[in-house]
Amino acid sequence: MIVDLINPDVVDLSRFQFALTALYHFMFVPLTLGLTFMLAAMETVYVVTGRQIYKDMAQFWGKLFGINFAIGVATGITMEFEFGTNWSMYSRFFGDMFGTPLAIEGLMAFFMESTFVGLMFFGWDRLSKQGHLAITYLVALGSNLSALWILVANASMNMPEGGHFDPDTMRMQFDSVVKVIFNPDAQAKFVHTSVAGYVSAAMFVMGISAFYILRGKHKAFAARSFRMAALFGIISTVAVITLGDVLGRLDYEHQPTKIAAIEGLWHTSKPPFEPWLAFALPDDAKQENHFEIGVPFVLTPLVSHSFETPITGMIELEEQAGPHIVSGIQAVSALHQYGRTHDAVDLERFRAHEADMGFGFLAMRHAPNQDVTNIPDDQLNTIVQQTKPDILPNVFVTFWAFRIMVFLSLWFFAVFALSAYVSLKNELEKNRLLLKLCMWSIPLPILATEFGWITAEAGRQPWTVFNRLPTFLSASSHGVGYMIFSLAGFALLYSIFIAAELFLMFKYARLGPDHDSHATHDGHLSVIADRKDAFSAASSLSS
Amino acid sequence: MDTYAILKLVWAGILGVLFIGLGVMVGMDMGVGTLLRFVGRNDGERRTALNIIGPHWDGNQVWFILGGGAIFAAFPTLYATSFSVFYVVMILLLFSMILRPVAFEYRSKVDCKRWRASWDGVFLISGALPMFIYGAAFGNVLEGVGYHFGWTGQYYQDESFFSYLINPFAVLCGLMSVALSVYQGGVMLMLRSEEPIHGRARRYAMRGGVVAAALFLIGGVFIRRLNGFHLNDANPGMPANPVQGQHVTVSVGGWLDNFQLHPILWLLPLLGVFCMLFGTAMVKADRPVVAWWTGVGSWIGTIGTVGVAMFPFLMPSSTAPDQSLTIWNSTASAYGLTCMLVVASIFVPLILCYTSWCYYVMRGKVRTADIIHDSHSY
């Protein structure tokens, strides 16, 4: 046996734990990304116009931000640990390329955000107006830069660029930091994700403001917050959809299996008629869809931005993988040999098949004793046939996660557009149904970002590093008991966290902004017509 | 020596600085957390203690995040192996670490005795436990850790977590780390509080200093009976792969070899003991500023002592000594180390500048009377 493969249950439990902790972390992060920016915008208006109400807005929404921020930080620590505790092989294999953006994130972004967030809360009376505003911007910049570096790291898993595998150290090493940073996947994903955060924050502020307007409380405060959020929201939603399209195009070029799964495309498309499936029930086992409902002519231009380029289907992709798996088995055998001999002949043999190494690792799961270095000739074909279907992600999950995200984003577009229109006409109080819809939509952007994450990460399977390192090989060699212990702990702690968070959020949202400081403002409603302020704040987002 | 070897050395140095920064900054906050229930007898006093570190704990905690991130980036094999080998311990550390941010933000947001008392308990655990584990990890590493590698680079664990959690030397190191953090936390409380918190903090800081010094000396006696590792054919420029290319011998008391070879290294443990004792005297004399800096000296002394004793080992393997992780075989690529060095040399000074500025802005005593009426405080 050349390698003791880790228990498949441990791999599954590790994946489950990572998904749980990542999705949980991702409930709080988007809100942080967007709220910091909105706080900065509100405070900017305060500093420019000197109106107290905008300071109250920054302080009140800042309090809710703080409740959210704490859990975001706490659950972020978990993520950083888990690569080492649960994905040891991955961390060793890819640490050179993945650890660097992560460490830069700490040095450049997280330190700044965390140091200044203290001053943001505690420094109101100790800093000048401009000084405090600068701090708020630094926190916003820090949280957004943080997202940038995390997504740079993530992009190098989805689209490994700027690195190579070194047979002497048995890992990926990077040779161009520029290529890692300017990975197109990273850039597109950064904007897509952070702007999705702005959508979450906008819906959050708009929904709670709608609640106040419905109750007839804090009217001036709520009307201003509502309008600012609606404008933020509409700009952000447009950006999110545009960048989503860019991402889809990148996946089409670099991760054909992901895009085929997203579209539920089993057989290579026949442009230009190929419909875009709005509804289907993909059956992973039978490799076909049930109950397809599609929009004809849409798929090809949507994905390939042309009318004639076909999109490769999953069954064809599987067929194409065959030769790569055979070659990959050669690569892994040569690598194993080279590790013992350090012989130039073995190295040369490895180099000839190097590009397919990942497929050789993928075949390990089906090889006798999980050893691909000594496969008898008569078994090779069977193993290749068994490995082929492994290259596809779970189609049902990827297909539906993507669709829920897309349908939700269309819903946000409608809600924000309508809200902005009604708010600018000063007719909010008449449209109680819209206000209720805004309120009930608060959790939806968070749900949409979660499904976006699932689309990206479930669609990347079976790889942790796309086409290089399979997921089942990446986990640490733990026993099942360890995994149950940690999972139980996380489930318990995270349940306590979410209960406490929701309790406090509801409590402080119900309490509303400090009442005494608003008594004067609530008296006259003419301030609602103050459109310029909200616009100037919204424009700072689009710039 | 080639550039790659020099880069490895430089990063080993930076790792040391990070460990010291972590001990000082995170240790200080953890110390305050540990002491919270003891220096504050009522809610107002406890809130005062919390608000002394309130504006800074989040920034300080980044030392911890950065420590993890830097090991990941500069010593990926060490990161992958140590975090996995110490799984249960690491998860416990993680649980207590993630409770802290929530405790800070949530504790005072509800005016209910039981709610606040529960979070105060969380502060005690999430202050003392991480520091204990931090110290115990150093102890474990000095004793050697049971693991080996397969040909793909996957590690395999050869010992159960009980041996890492419960063994006398690790417990001793863990307790010393807690004592130092209590010292540093107590001194910080002295700096920014008035009576009665000031006086209570002073008593605990003195105890922390004395206990730390005593444990450090006992640890010194202990280490003469521990197995030490020695790297024979060292090749600093070797490819970073622990699977082969080293020959390691193990001998009782081997960790003292480096001190015998270069007696000047004895200055480090001496610095540690001196700072702990002199610092305690300064606390007694009510000179918290000096005492804070001697606290820094204590951490430099202790971490420095471990570092030079083990050099060039990072995590020796007790079951496969030849596969022990050293500075030479577990670093990132030369290119990666260079990039990180450039980034670090720009941002670390910047971080030190704005961190100091934050302390400057928030300077002065925190008064219980002000805290109760301030809606921005914890």
Short mmCIF file of C-alpha atoms in Angstrom, two decimals, chain A residues 37 95 107 130 156 159 162 168 179 182 192 216 241 255 308 320 403 445-446 454 465-466 493 525 534:
data_model
loop_
_atom_site.label_atom_id
_atom_site.label_comp_id
_atom_site.label_asym_id
_atom_site.label_seq_id
_atom_site.Cartn_x
_atom_site.Cartn_y
_atom_site.Cartn_z
CA PHE A 37 -19.66 50.94 3.61
CA GLY A 95 -0.03 26.03 1.44
CA LEU A 107 -1.27 41.85 7.56
CA GLN A 130 -13.07 64.09 10.19
CA SER A 156 -6.38 29.87 -6.71
CA MET A 159 -8.49 28.32 -11.11
CA GLY A 162 0.79 31.34 -11.33
CA ASP A 168 11.08 17.53 -4.98
CA LYS A 179 -0.79 36.01 -11.61
CA PHE A 182 -4.80 39.16 -10.90
CA HIS A 192 -19.48 39.83 -7.19
CA GLY A 216 -45.09 54.86 12.60
CA ILE A 241 -25.90 40.45 -11.76
CA GLN A 255 -14.28 24.88 -15.22
CA GLU A 308 -22.74 29.27 -32.37
CA GLN A 320 -12.74 13.26 -22.59
CA ARG A 403 -31.06 28.78 -9.73
CA PRO A 445 -29.86 38.22 0.27
CA ILE A 446 -28.00 36.25 2.92
CA ILE A 454 -22.63 26.44 -2.60
CA VAL A 465 -7.47 22.39 -6.16
CA PHE A 466 -9.16 22.20 -9.53
CA LEU A 493 -21.61 26.74 20.13
CA LEU A 525 -41.41 65.55 8.09
CA ALA A 534 -29.05 60.17 -0.04
#
